């Protein structure tokens, strides 16, 4: 049974006092020891028992302290996991502009540091996400984890949009609009700042690249470069073979330029050939 009184507070009994006279007499008769030897024996026995109880008491206190520390740690962890509502400034109000919210599919991609099409960060993409989240036709739910919190979302919110467009299918002006919200969202997703800075530089270089002014298909070249390099960057990061996406590879840009011009020339040749056949048939 656990001790309830601290043995460290106990005083050594006075075994030479009259209170212990009967015990001394009995022990002298039983052991043939002198009075002094009996008192010494009583002291030794008491000290041994006292020291054992002190050790037991200290062990009990240490165990109790460990239990309390563990309970406090569990309370602290439980408190961290509780949903928290932040405060606000009483003089503040809603802003003049509300940032559109992309689909959970896109947000989850960013949370996992994966590539996602910029279309999801356009107003059209955000409206499509809002329409999907309001749909009552799909009752299936999915569970996501964010900051150790589990959240239920409609399964449709995590599906690829049927109307999503690849980056190179966007016009250049729309591409630039989309990347603005994309950069905001990756910051909210807590991407490493060096990665965000590299993407900022990536988009800046593409927007200001000279080929846009020196080639009739310059915008398409840049959009194609952006798509391919952005996807490859994510793939390489997953394999721990990442590169600085902010460093533009001019050789690759001109390779893509030639590739697209070949397609233009091939398409033009096919059109001319088809038109010639039509003219021949009409002549005959």
mmCIF file of C-alpha atoms in Angstrom:
data_model
loop_
_atom_site.group_PDB
_atom_site.id
_atom_site.type_symbol
_atom_site.label_atom_id
_atom_site.label_comp_id
_atom_site.label_asym_id
_atom_site.label_seq_id
_atom_site.Cartn_x
_atom_site.Cartn_y
_atom_site.Cartn_z
ATOM 1 C CA UNK A 1 0.000 0.000 0.000
ATOM 2 C CA UNK A 2 1.309 3.437 -0.891
ATOM 3 C CA UNK A 3 2.635 5.595 1.923
ATOM 4 C CA UNK A 4 0.450 8.554 2.895
ATOM 5 C CA UNK A 5 2.900 10.320 5.258
ATOM 6 C CA UNK A 6 6.333 11.563 4.243
ATOM 7 C CA UNK A 7 8.865 9.465 6.228
ATOM 8 C CA UNK A 8 11.407 12.263 5.830
ATOM 9 C CA UNK A 9 9.445 14.136 8.497
ATOM 10 C CA UNK A 10 9.829 11.353 11.087
ATOM 11 C CA UNK A 11 12.013 11.820 14.186
ATOM 12 C CA UNK A 12 14.269 9.075 15.541
ATOM 13 C CA UNK A 13 12.606 7.561 18.655
ATOM 14 C CA UNK A 14 14.412 7.870 22.007
ATOM 15 C CA UNK A 15 14.852 4.171 22.704
ATOM 16 C CA UNK A 16 16.637 5.004 25.995
ATOM 17 C CA UNK A 17 13.512 6.662 27.435
ATOM 18 C CA UNK A 18 11.097 5.078 29.929
ATOM 19 C CA UNK A 19 8.593 4.633 27.066
ATOM 20 C CA UNK A 20 10.733 1.778 25.715
ATOM 21 C CA UNK A 21 11.822 0.336 29.086
ATOM 22 C CA UNK A 22 9.607 -2.754 28.727
ATOM 23 C CA UNK A 23 10.922 -3.482 25.238
ATOM 24 C CA UNK A 24 14.522 -3.095 26.395
ATOM 25 C CA UNK A 25 13.942 -5.491 29.325
ATOM 26 C CA UNK A 26 12.373 -8.136 27.069
ATOM 27 C CA UNK A 27 15.172 -7.869 24.499
ATOM 28 C CA UNK A 28 17.893 -8.050 27.169
ATOM 29 C CA UNK A 29 16.334 -11.234 28.530
ATOM 30 C CA UNK A 30 15.890 -12.748 25.059
ATOM 31 C CA UNK A 31 19.297 -11.861 23.638
ATOM 32 C CA UNK A 32 21.550 -11.616 26.707
ATOM 33 C CA UNK A 33 22.661 -8.181 25.420
ATOM 34 C CA UNK A 34 23.477 -5.183 27.553
ATOM 35 C CA UNK A 35 21.166 -2.191 27.704
ATOM 36 C CA UNK A 36 23.417 -0.196 25.393
ATOM 37 C CA UNK A 37 23.541 -3.056 22.859
ATOM 38 C CA UNK A 38 19.739 -3.352 22.879
ATOM 39 C CA UNK A 39 19.342 0.391 22.268
ATOM 40 C CA UNK A 40 21.873 0.230 19.417
ATOM 41 C CA UNK A 41 19.993 -2.727 17.896
ATOM 42 C CA UNK A 42 16.672 -0.868 18.119
ATOM 43 C CA UNK A 43 18.243 2.184 16.463
ATOM 44 C CA UNK A 44 19.724 0.076 13.653
ATOM 45 C CA UNK A 45 16.399 -1.669 13.005
ATOM 46 C CA UNK A 46 14.473 1.597 12.979
ATOM 47 C CA UNK A 47 16.966 3.288 10.634
ATOM 48 C CA UNK A 48 16.838 0.385 8.173
ATOM 49 C CA UNK A 49 13.046 0.483 8.084
ATOM 50 C CA UNK A 50 13.044 4.289 7.893
ATOM 51 C CA UNK A 51 15.495 4.377 4.995
ATOM 52 C CA UNK A 52 13.454 1.777 3.073
ATOM 53 C CA UNK A 53 10.305 3.854 3.510
ATOM 54 C CA UNK A 54 12.122 7.015 2.387
ATOM 55 C CA UNK A 55 13.200 5.228 -0.809
ATOM 56 C CA UNK A 56 9.628 3.992 -1.386
ATOM 57 C CA UNK A 57 8.236 7.480 -0.761
ATOM 58 C CA UNK A 58 10.665 9.092 -3.206
ATOM 59 C CA UNK A 59 9.902 6.481 -5.872
ATOM 60 C CA UNK A 60 6.166 7.052 -5.430
ATOM 61 C CA UNK A 61 6.637 10.831 -5.779
ATOM 62 C CA UNK A 62 8.761 10.393 -8.926
ATOM 63 C CA UNK A 63 6.151 8.084 -10.458
ATOM 64 C CA UNK A 64 3.411 10.559 -9.575
ATOM 65 C CA UNK A 65 5.410 13.406 -11.140
ATOM 66 C CA UNK A 66 5.852 11.381 -14.342
ATOM 67 C CA UNK A 67 2.116 10.632 -14.475
ATOM 68 C CA UNK A 68 1.277 14.295 -13.985
ATOM 69 C CA UNK A 69 3.790 15.347 -16.658
ATOM 70 C CA UNK A 70 2.341 12.814 -19.109
ATOM 71 C CA UNK A 71 -1.196 13.961 -18.328
ATOM 72 C CA UNK A 72 -0.146 17.577 -18.860
ATOM 73 C CA UNK A 73 1.516 16.677 -22.155
ATOM 74 C CA UNK A 74 -1.645 14.914 -23.313
ATOM 75 C CA UNK A 75 -3.743 17.924 -22.290
ATOM 76 C CA UNK A 76 -1.392 20.220 -24.202
ATOM 77 C CA UNK A 77 -1.531 18.010 -27.314
ATOM 78 C CA UNK A 78 -5.314 17.805 -27.098
ATOM 79 C CA UNK A 79 -5.491 21.589 -26.779
ATOM 80 C CA UNK A 80 -3.321 22.013 -29.875
ATOM 81 C CA UNK A 81 -5.654 19.780 -31.890
ATOM 82 C CA UNK A 82 -8.766 21.672 -30.903
ATOM 83 C CA UNK A 83 -10.155 23.932 -33.637
ATOM 84 C CA UNK A 84 -9.326 27.525 -32.772
ATOM 85 C CA UNK A 85 -11.050 30.709 -33.822
ATOM 86 C CA UNK A 86 -8.783 33.717 -34.179
ATOM 87 C CA UNK A 87 -9.732 37.132 -32.910
ATOM 88 C CA UNK A 88 -10.294 40.325 -34.897
ATOM 89 C CA UNK A 89 -9.957 44.091 -34.712
ATOM 90 C CA UNK A 90 -13.273 45.652 -33.683
ATOM 91 C CA UNK A 91 -12.759 48.649 -35.972
ATOM 92 C CA UNK A 92 -12.093 46.484 -39.045
ATOM 93 C CA UNK A 93 -14.570 45.493 -41.772
ATOM 94 C CA UNK A 94 -14.661 43.238 -44.808
ATOM 95 C CA UNK A 95 -12.426 44.366 -47.653
ATOM 96 C CA UNK A 96 -13.560 45.898 -50.929
ATOM 97 C CA UNK A 97 -12.472 42.772 -52.803
ATOM 98 C CA UNK A 98 -12.930 39.105 -51.879
ATOM 99 C CA UNK A 99 -10.221 36.742 -53.087
ATOM 100 C CA UNK A 100 -11.789 33.916 -55.131
ATOM 101 C CA UNK A 101 -11.484 30.448 -53.619
ATOM 102 C CA UNK A 102 -10.115 27.687 -55.879
ATOM 103 C CA UNK A 103 -11.466 24.134 -55.875
ATOM 104 C CA UNK A 104 -10.459 21.837 -53.035
ATOM 105 C CA UNK A 105 -8.903 19.646 -55.728
ATOM 106 C CA UNK A 106 -6.439 22.437 -56.540
ATOM 107 C CA UNK A 107 -5.834 23.367 -52.900
ATOM 108 C CA UNK A 108 -5.129 19.729 -52.025
ATOM 109 C CA UNK A 109 -2.646 19.550 -54.899
ATOM 110 C CA UNK A 110 -0.839 22.586 -53.543
ATOM 111 C CA UNK A 111 -0.908 21.187 -50.004
ATOM 112 C CA UNK A 112 0.843 18.084 -51.369
ATOM 113 C CA UNK A 113 3.303 20.287 -53.339
ATOM 114 C CA UNK A 114 2.024 18.872 -56.631
ATOM 115 C CA UNK A 115 1.564 20.452 -60.051
ATOM 116 C CA UNK A 116 -1.898 21.795 -60.825
ATOM 117 C CA UNK A 117 -3.188 23.667 -63.864
ATOM 118 C CA UNK A 118 -3.362 27.459 -63.520
ATOM 119 C CA UNK A 119 -6.942 27.427 -64.850
ATOM 120 C CA UNK A 120 -8.145 26.469 -61.366
ATOM 121 C CA UNK A 121 -6.952 29.872 -60.114
ATOM 122 C CA UNK A 122 -8.927 31.873 -62.663
ATOM 123 C CA UNK A 123 -12.285 33.402 -61.777
ATOM 124 C CA UNK A 124 -13.870 30.826 -64.105
ATOM 125 C CA UNK A 125 -12.177 27.998 -62.207
ATOM 126 C CA UNK A 126 -13.255 29.389 -58.841
ATOM 127 C CA UNK A 127 -16.843 29.785 -60.059
ATOM 128 C CA UNK A 128 -16.811 26.197 -61.298
ATOM 129 C CA UNK A 129 -15.592 25.075 -57.859
ATOM 130 C CA UNK A 130 -18.364 27.052 -56.157
ATOM 131 C CA UNK A 131 -20.965 25.500 -58.434
ATOM 132 C CA UNK A 132 -19.651 22.007 -57.719
ATOM 133 C CA UNK A 133 -19.616 22.564 -53.954
ATOM 134 C CA UNK A 134 -23.262 23.685 -54.033
ATOM 135 C CA UNK A 135 -24.374 20.625 -55.985
ATOM 136 C CA UNK A 136 -26.706 18.336 -54.030
ATOM 137 C CA UNK A 137 -26.617 15.540 -56.573
ATOM 138 C CA UNK A 138 -23.412 14.050 -55.179
ATOM 139 C CA UNK A 139 -23.833 13.023 -51.546
ATOM 140 C CA UNK A 140 -20.512 11.163 -51.245
ATOM 141 C CA UNK A 141 -18.042 12.734 -48.841
ATOM 142 C CA UNK A 142 -14.247 12.586 -48.593
ATOM 143 C CA UNK A 143 -12.010 13.191 -45.578
ATOM 144 C CA UNK A 144 -8.988 15.468 -45.748
ATOM 145 C CA UNK A 145 -6.368 16.309 -43.140
ATOM 146 C CA UNK A 146 -5.134 19.869 -42.740
ATOM 147 C CA UNK A 147 -2.922 20.893 -39.811
ATOM 148 C CA UNK A 148 -3.890 17.699 -37.932
ATOM 149 C CA UNK A 149 -7.586 18.446 -38.442
ATOM 150 C CA UNK A 150 -9.926 16.102 -40.325
ATOM 151 C CA UNK A 151 -12.479 17.773 -42.596
ATOM 152 C CA UNK A 152 -15.366 16.358 -44.634
ATOM 153 C CA UNK A 153 -15.797 17.622 -48.207
ATOM 154 C CA UNK A 154 -18.055 16.538 -51.080
ATOM 155 C CA UNK A 155 -16.201 13.980 -53.201
ATOM 156 C CA UNK A 156 -16.947 16.088 -56.284
ATOM 157 C CA UNK A 157 -14.772 18.866 -54.837
ATOM 158 C CA UNK A 158 -11.686 16.669 -55.318
ATOM 159 C CA UNK A 159 -12.374 15.674 -58.906
ATOM 160 C CA UNK A 160 -10.709 17.148 -61.965
ATOM 161 C CA UNK A 161 -12.994 19.749 -63.501
ATOM 162 C CA UNK A 162 -14.454 18.699 -66.843
ATOM 163 C CA UNK A 163 -13.923 22.198 -68.210
ATOM 164 C CA UNK A 164 -10.363 22.731 -66.948
ATOM 165 C CA UNK A 165 -7.824 23.924 -69.519
ATOM 166 C CA UNK A 166 -4.120 23.159 -69.790
ATOM 167 C CA UNK A 167 -1.765 26.089 -69.239
ATOM 168 C CA UNK A 168 -0.730 26.338 -72.893
ATOM 169 C CA UNK A 169 -4.392 26.521 -73.955
ATOM 170 C CA UNK A 170 -4.864 29.813 -72.105
ATOM 171 C CA UNK A 171 -4.288 33.177 -73.727
ATOM 172 C CA UNK A 172 -1.197 34.895 -72.396
ATOM 173 C CA UNK A 173 -3.138 37.625 -70.575
ATOM 174 C CA UNK A 174 -5.333 35.022 -68.864
ATOM 175 C CA UNK A 175 -2.227 32.981 -68.020
ATOM 176 C CA UNK A 176 -0.798 36.001 -66.201
ATOM 177 C CA UNK A 177 -4.045 36.570 -64.285
ATOM 178 C CA UNK A 178 -4.151 32.947 -63.196
ATOM 179 C CA UNK A 179 -0.583 32.906 -61.896
ATOM 180 C CA UNK A 180 -1.353 35.815 -59.541
ATOM 181 C CA UNK A 181 -3.895 33.845 -57.476
ATOM 182 C CA UNK A 182 -1.707 30.753 -57.824
ATOM 183 C CA UNK A 183 1.163 32.590 -56.118
ATOM 184 C CA UNK A 184 -1.171 33.737 -53.340
ATOM 185 C CA UNK A 185 -2.396 30.191 -52.769
ATOM 186 C CA UNK A 186 1.049 28.570 -52.624
ATOM 187 C CA UNK A 187 1.971 31.080 -49.937
ATOM 188 C CA UNK A 188 -1.150 30.095 -47.980
ATOM 189 C CA UNK A 189 -0.191 26.446 -48.490
ATOM 190 C CA UNK A 190 3.091 27.228 -46.689
ATOM 191 C CA UNK A 191 5.422 26.378 -49.555
ATOM 192 C CA UNK A 192 9.116 26.992 -48.767
ATOM 193 C CA UNK A 193 9.954 30.633 -49.460
ATOM 194 C CA UNK A 194 12.901 29.791 -51.790
ATOM 195 C CA UNK A 195 10.502 27.775 -53.978
ATOM 196 C CA UNK A 196 7.992 30.641 -54.051
ATOM 197 C CA UNK A 197 10.746 33.123 -54.933
ATOM 198 C CA UNK A 198 11.935 30.864 -57.767
ATOM 199 C CA UNK A 199 8.403 30.716 -59.216
ATOM 200 C CA UNK A 200 8.045 34.500 -58.950
ATOM 201 C CA UNK A 201 11.243 34.871 -60.962
ATOM 202 C CA UNK A 202 10.077 32.166 -63.397
ATOM 203 C CA UNK A 203 6.848 33.978 -64.237
ATOM 204 C CA UNK A 204 8.576 37.373 -64.413
ATOM 205 C CA UNK A 205 11.150 36.129 -66.926
ATOM 206 C CA UNK A 206 8.447 34.501 -69.060
ATOM 207 C CA UNK A 207 6.257 37.603 -69.070
ATOM 208 C CA UNK A 208 9.174 39.792 -70.158
ATOM 209 C CA UNK A 209 10.946 37.409 -72.535
ATOM 210 C CA UNK A 210 12.034 38.982 -75.826
ATOM 211 C CA UNK A 211 10.589 36.175 -77.965
ATOM 212 C CA UNK A 212 7.107 37.499 -77.242
ATOM 213 C CA UNK A 213 7.960 40.579 -79.323
ATOM 214 C CA UNK A 214 10.165 38.894 -81.919
ATOM 215 C CA UNK A 215 8.088 35.902 -82.989
ATOM 216 C CA UNK A 216 4.539 35.613 -84.263
ATOM 217 C CA UNK A 217 4.079 32.566 -82.049
ATOM 218 C CA UNK A 218 6.115 33.941 -79.145
ATOM 219 C CA UNK A 219 3.279 33.730 -76.626
ATOM 220 C CA UNK A 220 2.564 30.115 -77.561
ATOM 221 C CA UNK A 221 6.256 29.275 -77.204
ATOM 222 C CA UNK A 222 6.374 30.784 -73.712
ATOM 223 C CA UNK A 223 3.131 29.076 -72.649
ATOM 224 C CA UNK A 224 4.416 25.719 -73.882
ATOM 225 C CA UNK A 225 7.731 26.255 -72.110
ATOM 226 C CA UNK A 226 5.876 27.203 -68.912
ATOM 227 C CA UNK A 227 3.712 24.083 -69.015
ATOM 228 C CA UNK A 228 6.529 21.621 -69.681
ATOM 229 C CA UNK A 229 9.075 23.137 -67.305
ATOM 230 C CA UNK A 230 6.578 23.650 -64.480
ATOM 231 C CA UNK A 231 5.505 20.003 -64.662
ATOM 232 C CA UNK A 232 9.105 18.778 -64.905
ATOM 233 C CA UNK A 233 10.098 20.936 -61.928
ATOM 234 C CA UNK A 234 7.540 19.216 -59.705
ATOM 235 C CA UNK A 235 8.552 15.775 -60.981
ATOM 236 C CA UNK A 236 12.220 16.487 -60.253
ATOM 237 C CA UNK A 237 11.459 17.851 -56.782
ATOM 238 C CA UNK A 238 9.677 14.606 -55.911
ATOM 239 C CA UNK A 239 12.812 12.680 -56.908
ATOM 240 C CA UNK A 240 15.038 15.074 -54.934
ATOM 241 C CA UNK A 241 16.567 16.251 -58.207
ATOM 242 C CA UNK A 242 15.136 19.760 -58.128
ATOM 243 C CA UNK A 243 16.495 22.657 -60.190
ATOM 244 C CA UNK A 244 16.022 26.426 -60.004
ATOM 245 C CA UNK A 245 12.969 27.028 -62.157
ATOM 246 C CA UNK A 246 13.731 30.750 -62.093
ATOM 247 C CA UNK A 247 16.744 30.163 -64.355
ATOM 248 C CA UNK A 248 15.343 30.205 -67.897
ATOM 249 C CA UNK A 249 16.870 27.747 -70.383
ATOM 250 C CA UNK A 250 17.152 29.755 -73.607
ATOM 251 C CA UNK A 251 18.157 26.683 -75.629
ATOM 252 C CA UNK A 252 14.942 24.928 -74.626
ATOM 253 C CA UNK A 253 12.873 27.983 -75.535
ATOM 254 C CA UNK A 254 14.340 28.083 -79.027
ATOM 255 C CA UNK A 255 13.923 24.326 -79.408
ATOM 256 C CA UNK A 256 10.232 24.712 -78.569
ATOM 257 C CA UNK A 257 10.062 27.665 -80.959
ATOM 258 C CA UNK A 258 11.377 25.522 -83.820
ATOM 259 C CA UNK A 259 9.075 22.656 -82.859
ATOM 260 C CA UNK A 260 6.002 24.875 -82.972
ATOM 261 C CA UNK A 261 7.078 26.519 -86.223
ATOM 262 C CA UNK A 262 7.421 23.056 -87.771
ATOM 263 C CA UNK A 263 3.845 22.350 -86.734
ATOM 264 C CA UNK A 264 2.707 25.669 -88.206
ATOM 265 C CA UNK A 265 4.497 24.962 -91.493
ATOM 266 C CA UNK A 266 3.118 21.417 -91.604
ATOM 267 C CA UNK A 267 -0.398 22.647 -90.938
ATOM 268 C CA UNK A 268 -0.043 25.376 -93.584
ATOM 269 C CA UNK A 269 1.268 22.841 -96.103
ATOM 270 C CA UNK A 270 -1.673 20.534 -95.463
ATOM 271 C CA UNK A 271 -4.124 23.394 -95.937
ATOM 272 C CA UNK A 272 -2.484 24.425 -99.230
ATOM 273 C CA UNK A 273 -2.474 20.815 -100.436
ATOM 274 C CA UNK A 274 -6.116 20.342 -99.547
ATOM 275 C CA UNK A 275 -7.083 23.603 -101.242
ATOM 276 C CA UNK A 276 -5.179 22.578 -104.392
ATOM 277 C CA UNK A 277 -7.041 19.272 -104.542
ATOM 278 C CA UNK A 278 -10.331 21.094 -104.198
ATOM 279 C CA UNK A 279 -9.398 23.482 -107.028
ATOM 280 C CA UNK A 280 -8.386 20.569 -109.285
ATOM 281 C CA UNK A 281 -11.684 18.804 -108.674
ATOM 282 C CA UNK A 282 -13.591 21.982 -109.405
ATOM 283 C CA UNK A 283 -11.637 22.448 -112.659
ATOM 284 C CA UNK A 284 -12.373 18.893 -113.764
#
